[in-house]
Coordinates of C-alpha atoms in Angstrom, one line a residue:
M1 CA -6.1 -26.9 -36.0
S2 CA -6.1 -25.2 -32.7
S3 CA -3.1 -23.2 -31.6
N4 CA -2.2 -22.0 -28.1
K5 CA 0.0 -19.2 -29.5
I6 CA -1.0 -15.7 -28.3
V7 CA 0.2 -12.8 -30.3
I8 CA 0.3 -9.3 -28.7
C9 CA 0.6 -6.5 -31.4
G10 CA 1.9 -3.3 -29.8
A11 CA 3.6 -5.3 -27.0
G12 CA 6.3 -2.6 -26.6
G13 CA 3.6 -0.1 -25.7
F14 CA 2.0 0.7 -22.3
I15 CA -1.0 -1.6 -22.4
G16 CA 0.7 -4.3 -24.5
G17 CA 3.6 -4.6 -22.1
H18 CA 1.3 -5.0 -19.2
L19 CA -0.8 -7.6 -21.1
V20 CA 2.3 -9.7 -21.8
A21 CA 3.2 -9.6 -18.1
D22 CA -0.3 -10.6 -17.0
L23 CA -0.4 -13.5 -19.4
L24 CA 2.9 -14.7 -18.1
R25 CA 1.6 -14.5 -14.5
Q26 CA -1.3 -16.7 -15.6
G27 CA 1.1 -19.4 -16.9
H28 CA 0.9 -18.8 -20.6
Q29 CA 4.1 -19.8 -22.3
D30 CA 3.5 -19.6 -26.1
I31 CA 3.5 -15.8 -26.5
R32 CA 4.8 -13.7 -29.4
A33 CA 5.3 -10.0 -28.6
I34 CA 5.5 -7.6 -31.5
D35 CA 6.2 -3.9 -31.8
C36 CA 7.9 -1.6 -34.4
K37 CA 10.1 0.2 -31.8
P38 CA 13.7 -0.9 -31.1
F39 CA 13.8 -3.2 -28.1
D40 CA 15.4 -0.5 -25.9
K41 CA 12.3 1.7 -26.4
W42 CA 9.8 -1.0 -25.3
Y43 CA 8.2 -0.1 -21.9
Q44 CA 8.4 -3.7 -20.8
R45 CA 10.2 -6.7 -22.4
F46 CA 10.3 -10.3 -21.2
P47 CA 13.0 -12.7 -22.4
Q48 CA 10.8 -15.8 -21.9
V49 CA 8.6 -14.8 -24.8
E50 CA 9.2 -14.5 -28.5
N51 CA 10.0 -10.7 -29.0
V52 CA 9.8 -9.5 -32.6
I53 CA 10.3 -6.1 -34.2
L54 CA 8.0 -5.6 -37.1
D55 CA 6.2 -2.7 -38.7
L56 CA 2.6 -3.9 -38.8
R57 CA 1.5 -1.3 -41.3
G58 CA 2.9 -3.7 -44.0
K59 CA 0.9 -6.7 -45.2
E60 CA 3.8 -9.2 -45.2
A61 CA 4.9 -8.1 -41.7
C62 CA 1.3 -8.9 -40.5
E63 CA 1.4 -12.3 -42.2
Q64 CA 4.8 -13.0 -40.5
A65 CA 3.4 -11.8 -37.1
L66 CA 0.4 -14.0 -37.1
A67 CA 1.9 -17.3 -38.4
G68 CA 0.7 -20.1 -36.2
A69 CA -1.4 -17.7 -34.0
G70 CA -4.5 -18.9 -32.1
Q71 CA -5.4 -15.6 -30.4
V72 CA -4.4 -12.0 -31.4
Y73 CA -4.6 -8.9 -29.4
N74 CA -4.3 -5.8 -31.6
L75 CA -3.1 -3.0 -29.4
A76 CA -0.8 -1.4 -32.0
A77 CA -1.4 2.2 -33.1
D78 CA 0.4 5.4 -33.6
M79 CA -1.2 7.5 -30.8
G80 CA -0.8 9.5 -27.7
G81 CA -2.6 12.0 -25.5
M82 CA -4.7 14.9 -26.8
G83 CA -1.6 17.0 -27.6
F84 CA -0.4 14.3 -30.0
I85 CA -3.8 13.4 -31.4
E86 CA -4.8 16.9 -32.4
N87 CA -1.5 17.6 -34.1
N88 CA -0.9 14.3 -35.9
R89 CA -4.2 13.4 -37.5
A90 CA -2.7 11.8 -40.6
L91 CA -0.3 9.6 -38.6
C92 CA -3.3 8.5 -36.5
M93 CA -5.3 7.6 -39.6
L94 CA -2.5 5.6 -41.0
S95 CA -3.0 3.1 -38.2
V96 CA -5.9 1.8 -40.3
L97 CA -3.2 -0.1 -42.2
I98 CA -2.3 -2.1 -39.1
N99 CA -5.7 -3.4 -38.3
T100 CA -6.7 -3.9 -42.0
H101 CA -3.6 -6.0 -42.7
L102 CA -3.8 -7.9 -39.4
L103 CA -7.4 -8.8 -40.1
M104 CA -6.4 -10.1 -43.5
A105 CA -3.5 -12.1 -42.0
A106 CA -5.7 -13.4 -39.2
R107 CA -8.2 -14.7 -41.7
Q108 CA -5.5 -16.3 -43.8
A109 CA -3.8 -17.9 -40.7
G110 CA -7.1 -19.3 -39.3
V111 CA -6.9 -17.3 -36.1
E112 CA -9.5 -18.3 -33.5
R113 CA -10.1 -15.0 -31.8
Y114 CA -9.1 -11.5 -32.6
F115 CA -9.3 -8.5 -30.2
Y116 CA -9.2 -4.9 -31.3
S117 CA -8.6 -2.0 -28.9
S118 CA -10.8 0.8 -29.9
S119 CA -11.3 4.1 -28.1
A120 CA -13.9 6.4 -26.5
C121 CA -12.7 8.8 -29.2
V122 CA -15.2 7.2 -31.5
Y123 CA -18.1 8.9 -29.8
A124 CA -20.0 11.7 -31.5
A125 CA -18.7 15.1 -30.5
G126 CA -22.2 16.5 -30.1
K127 CA -22.7 14.1 -27.1
Q128 CA -19.6 15.5 -25.3
T129 CA -20.2 19.3 -25.3
S130 CA -20.8 19.7 -21.5
P131 CA -18.6 18.9 -18.5
N132 CA -21.8 17.5 -16.9
V133 CA -21.8 14.8 -19.6
V134 CA -24.4 12.0 -19.7
P135 CA -22.3 8.8 -19.7
L136 CA -21.8 7.6 -23.2
K137 CA -23.6 4.5 -24.3
E138 CA -22.3 2.2 -27.1
E139 CA -25.1 3.4 -29.4
D140 CA -23.9 7.0 -29.1
A141 CA -21.1 6.4 -31.6
Y142 CA -23.8 6.9 -34.3
P143 CA -24.7 9.1 -36.2
A144 CA -20.9 9.3 -36.5
M145 CA -18.9 12.4 -35.7
P146 CA -15.9 11.1 -33.8
E147 CA -12.6 12.7 -32.8
D148 CA -11.0 14.0 -36.1
G149 CA -8.3 11.6 -37.3
Y150 CA -7.8 9.2 -34.4
G151 CA -11.5 8.7 -33.7
W152 CA -12.4 8.1 -37.4
E153 CA -9.6 5.5 -37.7
K154 CA -10.9 3.7 -34.6
L155 CA -14.5 3.7 -35.8
F156 CA -13.6 2.5 -39.3
S157 CA -11.4 -0.3 -37.8
E158 CA -14.4 -1.3 -35.6
R159 CA -16.4 -1.7 -38.8
M160 CA -13.7 -3.7 -40.4
C161 CA -13.7 -6.1 -37.5
R162 CA -17.5 -6.4 -37.8
H163 CA -17.4 -7.2 -41.5
F164 CA -14.6 -9.7 -41.2
R165 CA -16.8 -11.4 -38.6
E166 CA -19.9 -11.3 -40.7
D167 CA -18.4 -12.0 -44.1
F168 CA -15.6 -14.4 -43.2
G169 CA -16.5 -15.9 -39.8
L170 CA -13.5 -14.5 -38.0
T171 CA -14.3 -14.2 -34.3
T172 CA -13.6 -10.5 -33.4
R173 CA -14.0 -8.7 -30.2
V174 CA -13.8 -4.9 -29.7
A175 CA -13.4 -2.8 -26.6
R176 CA -13.7 1.0 -26.4
Y177 CA -11.0 2.0 -24.0
H178 CA -11.6 5.1 -21.8
N179 CA -8.3 6.8 -20.8
V180 CA -6.1 4.0 -19.5
Y181 CA -3.3 5.0 -17.1
G182 CA -0.8 3.4 -14.8
P183 CA 3.0 2.6 -14.3
H184 CA 5.3 1.6 -17.1
G185 CA 4.0 4.1 -19.6
T186 CA 4.7 7.5 -21.3
Y187 CA 4.8 10.5 -18.9
D188 CA 6.7 13.0 -21.1
G189 CA 7.7 13.7 -24.6
G190 CA 4.3 14.8 -26.0
R191 CA 2.4 11.5 -26.2
E192 CA 1.5 11.2 -22.5
K193 CA -2.1 11.4 -21.3
A194 CA -3.5 13.5 -18.6
P195 CA -2.9 11.4 -15.4
A196 CA 0.8 10.8 -16.3
A197 CA 1.3 14.4 -17.4
I198 CA -0.2 15.8 -14.2
C199 CA 1.9 13.4 -12.1
R200 CA 5.0 14.6 -14.0
K201 CA 4.2 18.3 -13.6
V202 CA 3.5 18.0 -9.9
I203 CA 6.7 16.1 -9.3
Q204 CA 8.7 18.7 -11.3
A205 CA 7.1 21.5 -9.3
K206 CA 7.9 19.7 -6.0
L207 CA 11.5 18.9 -6.9
S208 CA 12.2 22.4 -8.3
G209 CA 10.6 24.3 -5.5
K210 CA 8.7 26.3 -8.1
H211 CA 5.2 25.5 -6.9
E212 CA 3.3 26.2 -10.1
I213 CA 1.5 24.0 -12.6
E214 CA 0.1 24.7 -16.1
I215 CA -3.2 23.0 -16.9
W216 CA -4.5 22.6 -20.4
G217 CA -7.9 24.1 -20.8
D218 CA -9.9 25.7 -18.0
G219 CA -9.7 22.7 -15.7
H220 CA -13.5 22.1 -15.7
Q221 CA -13.5 19.5 -18.5
T222 CA -14.4 16.1 -17.2
R223 CA -13.1 12.6 -17.8
S224 CA -13.1 9.1 -16.3
F225 CA -9.7 7.3 -16.0
M226 CA -9.3 3.5 -15.9
Y227 CA -6.3 1.9 -14.1
I228 CA -4.3 -0.6 -16.1
D229 CA -5.2 -3.6 -13.9
D230 CA -8.9 -3.0 -14.7
C231 CA -8.1 -2.7 -18.4
L232 CA -6.3 -6.0 -18.4
K233 CA -9.1 -7.8 -16.7
G234 CA -11.7 -6.3 -18.9
T235 CA -9.8 -6.9 -22.1
Q236 CA -9.3 -10.6 -21.5
A237 CA -12.9 -11.1 -20.3
I238 CA -14.2 -9.4 -23.4
M239 CA -11.9 -11.5 -25.6
A240 CA -13.2 -14.7 -24.0
S241 CA -16.9 -13.6 -24.1
D242 CA -19.7 -13.8 -26.6
I243 CA -20.0 -10.0 -26.9
I244 CA -19.9 -9.4 -30.7
E245 CA -20.5 -5.6 -30.7
P246 CA -18.0 -2.9 -29.5
I247 CA -18.4 -2.4 -25.8
N248 CA -17.2 0.3 -23.3
L249 CA -14.3 -0.6 -21.1
G250 CA -13.8 2.3 -18.7
S251 CA -14.3 3.6 -15.2
S252 CA -17.5 5.5 -14.5
E253 CA -15.8 7.6 -11.8
L254 CA -16.1 11.1 -13.3
V255 CA -13.7 13.9 -12.3
T256 CA -12.8 17.3 -13.6
I257 CA -9.2 18.0 -14.5
N258 CA -9.0 20.3 -11.5
Q259 CA -10.0 17.4 -9.3
L260 CA -7.4 15.2 -10.9
V261 CA -4.8 17.8 -10.0
D262 CA -6.2 17.9 -6.4
I263 CA -5.7 14.2 -6.0
V264 CA -2.1 14.2 -7.3
E265 CA -1.3 17.2 -5.1
E266 CA -2.6 15.3 -2.1
I267 CA -0.5 12.3 -3.0
A268 CA 2.6 14.5 -3.4
G269 CA 1.9 16.6 -0.3
V270 CA 2.1 19.9 -2.1
K271 CA -0.3 22.7 -3.1
L272 CA 0.5 24.5 -6.4
H273 CA -0.5 27.7 -8.0
R274 CA -2.4 26.9 -11.2
T275 CA -2.3 28.7 -14.5
Y276 CA -4.6 27.7 -17.4
N277 CA -3.5 27.5 -21.0
L278 CA -6.8 28.0 -22.9
K279 CA -5.0 27.6 -26.3
A280 CA -3.7 24.1 -25.5
P281 CA -5.4 21.0 -26.8
K282 CA -8.0 19.9 -24.3
G283 CA -10.4 17.6 -26.3
V284 CA -14.1 17.4 -25.6
N285 CA -15.7 19.2 -22.6
G286 CA -16.9 16.0 -21.0
R287 CA -16.6 12.2 -21.4
N288 CA -17.7 9.3 -19.2
S289 CA -18.4 5.6 -19.7
D290 CA -21.8 4.1 -19.4
N291 CA -21.2 0.6 -18.0
T292 CA -24.7 -0.8 -18.3
L293 CA -23.8 -3.3 -21.0
I294 CA -20.5 -4.6 -19.5
L295 CA -22.3 -5.1 -16.2
K296 CA -25.1 -7.0 -18.0
Y297 CA -22.7 -9.2 -19.9
L298 CA -19.9 -9.7 -17.5
G299 CA -21.4 -8.8 -14.1
W300 CA -18.3 -6.6 -13.6
E301 CA -17.0 -3.1 -14.4
P302 CA -13.7 -1.3 -13.9
N303 CA -13.8 -0.4 -10.2
I304 CA -10.3 0.5 -9.0
R305 CA -10.5 3.9 -7.4
L306 CA -8.8 6.8 -9.2
R307 CA -7.0 7.8 -5.9
D308 CA -5.5 4.3 -5.5
G309 CA -4.4 4.0 -9.1
L310 CA -2.9 7.4 -9.2
E311 CA -0.9 6.7 -6.0
K312 CA 0.8 3.8 -7.8
T313 CA 1.3 5.7 -11.0
Y314 CA 2.8 8.7 -9.1
R315 CA 5.2 6.5 -7.2
W316 CA 6.5 4.9 -10.4
I317 CA 6.9 8.2 -12.3
Y318 CA 8.6 9.7 -9.2
E319 CA 11.1 6.9 -9.1
E320 CA 11.7 7.2 -12.8
M321 CA 12.3 10.9 -12.6
T322 CA 14.5 10.8 -9.5
T323 CA 16.5 7.6 -9.8
G324 CA 15.7 6.0 -13.1
K325 CA 15.0 2.8 -11.1
R326 CA 11.6 1.3 -11.4
P327 CA 9.9 0.3 -8.1
S328 CA 8.9 -3.3 -7.7

């Protein structure tokens, strides 16, 4: 029997909170939002949806979470930026419990569609040794040598989705996210990713008058960064599609970390003295998204310019740091 109930797992997180907001804008009403954090720690919370606190590492919690569900978005994971990932590999691996128990519960509940948020961290390290990286194609995940801990969990969970689809007929969709950023997310505390961390550091330097910034690594490592609005559009398009294999969801606009700092400095109207911490976690030397497949299947790819997305992100973090009031 068909159900209109949409369940967002990890709804108290950055992407999950934005997804709930977007579904509400579209007019969806039967939404269940789930996270393990206390409500006051959720990045966004909406009273018009069913908000539930559950630890989805447990099997019974997952069964409770998916009761009556038609569609499930699994965005739940214990994760953060490179500083967190490199120092918490066991915690990252334990997220395998979430996806495993959610898949079991989804099969039991007769869920119609199940989305899993994977990561570009699944890609083989040997393909990412140079800043002048060749964009990563989906096939480059094998032979497997992903990011230790976090990447292995994501790759294993992708396989779980595949086998639940093949063996049990559960309709699963998987997207490999490439560095999602935007407002209403972590910008301090150790779990933040590069765009938010750079925005915070530039704001701190500007407010303090101490015009210096520490950059992790030599600043030459390259990445692409996807603004949250593109992530939401792509996630829902992939969920509704016939794409059965994991697919890249990321911008192909490649920049160095130094160039990322350049853009944020320009937005802030400051120029800072840079120091480089070569002992800090920096991840692979280069990573970019090959969008050939998503263009083939959807006729679209993430296309919001980094400069435009960073301006909105910077403004939100600045307001948070200076007034605690979030801009509309």
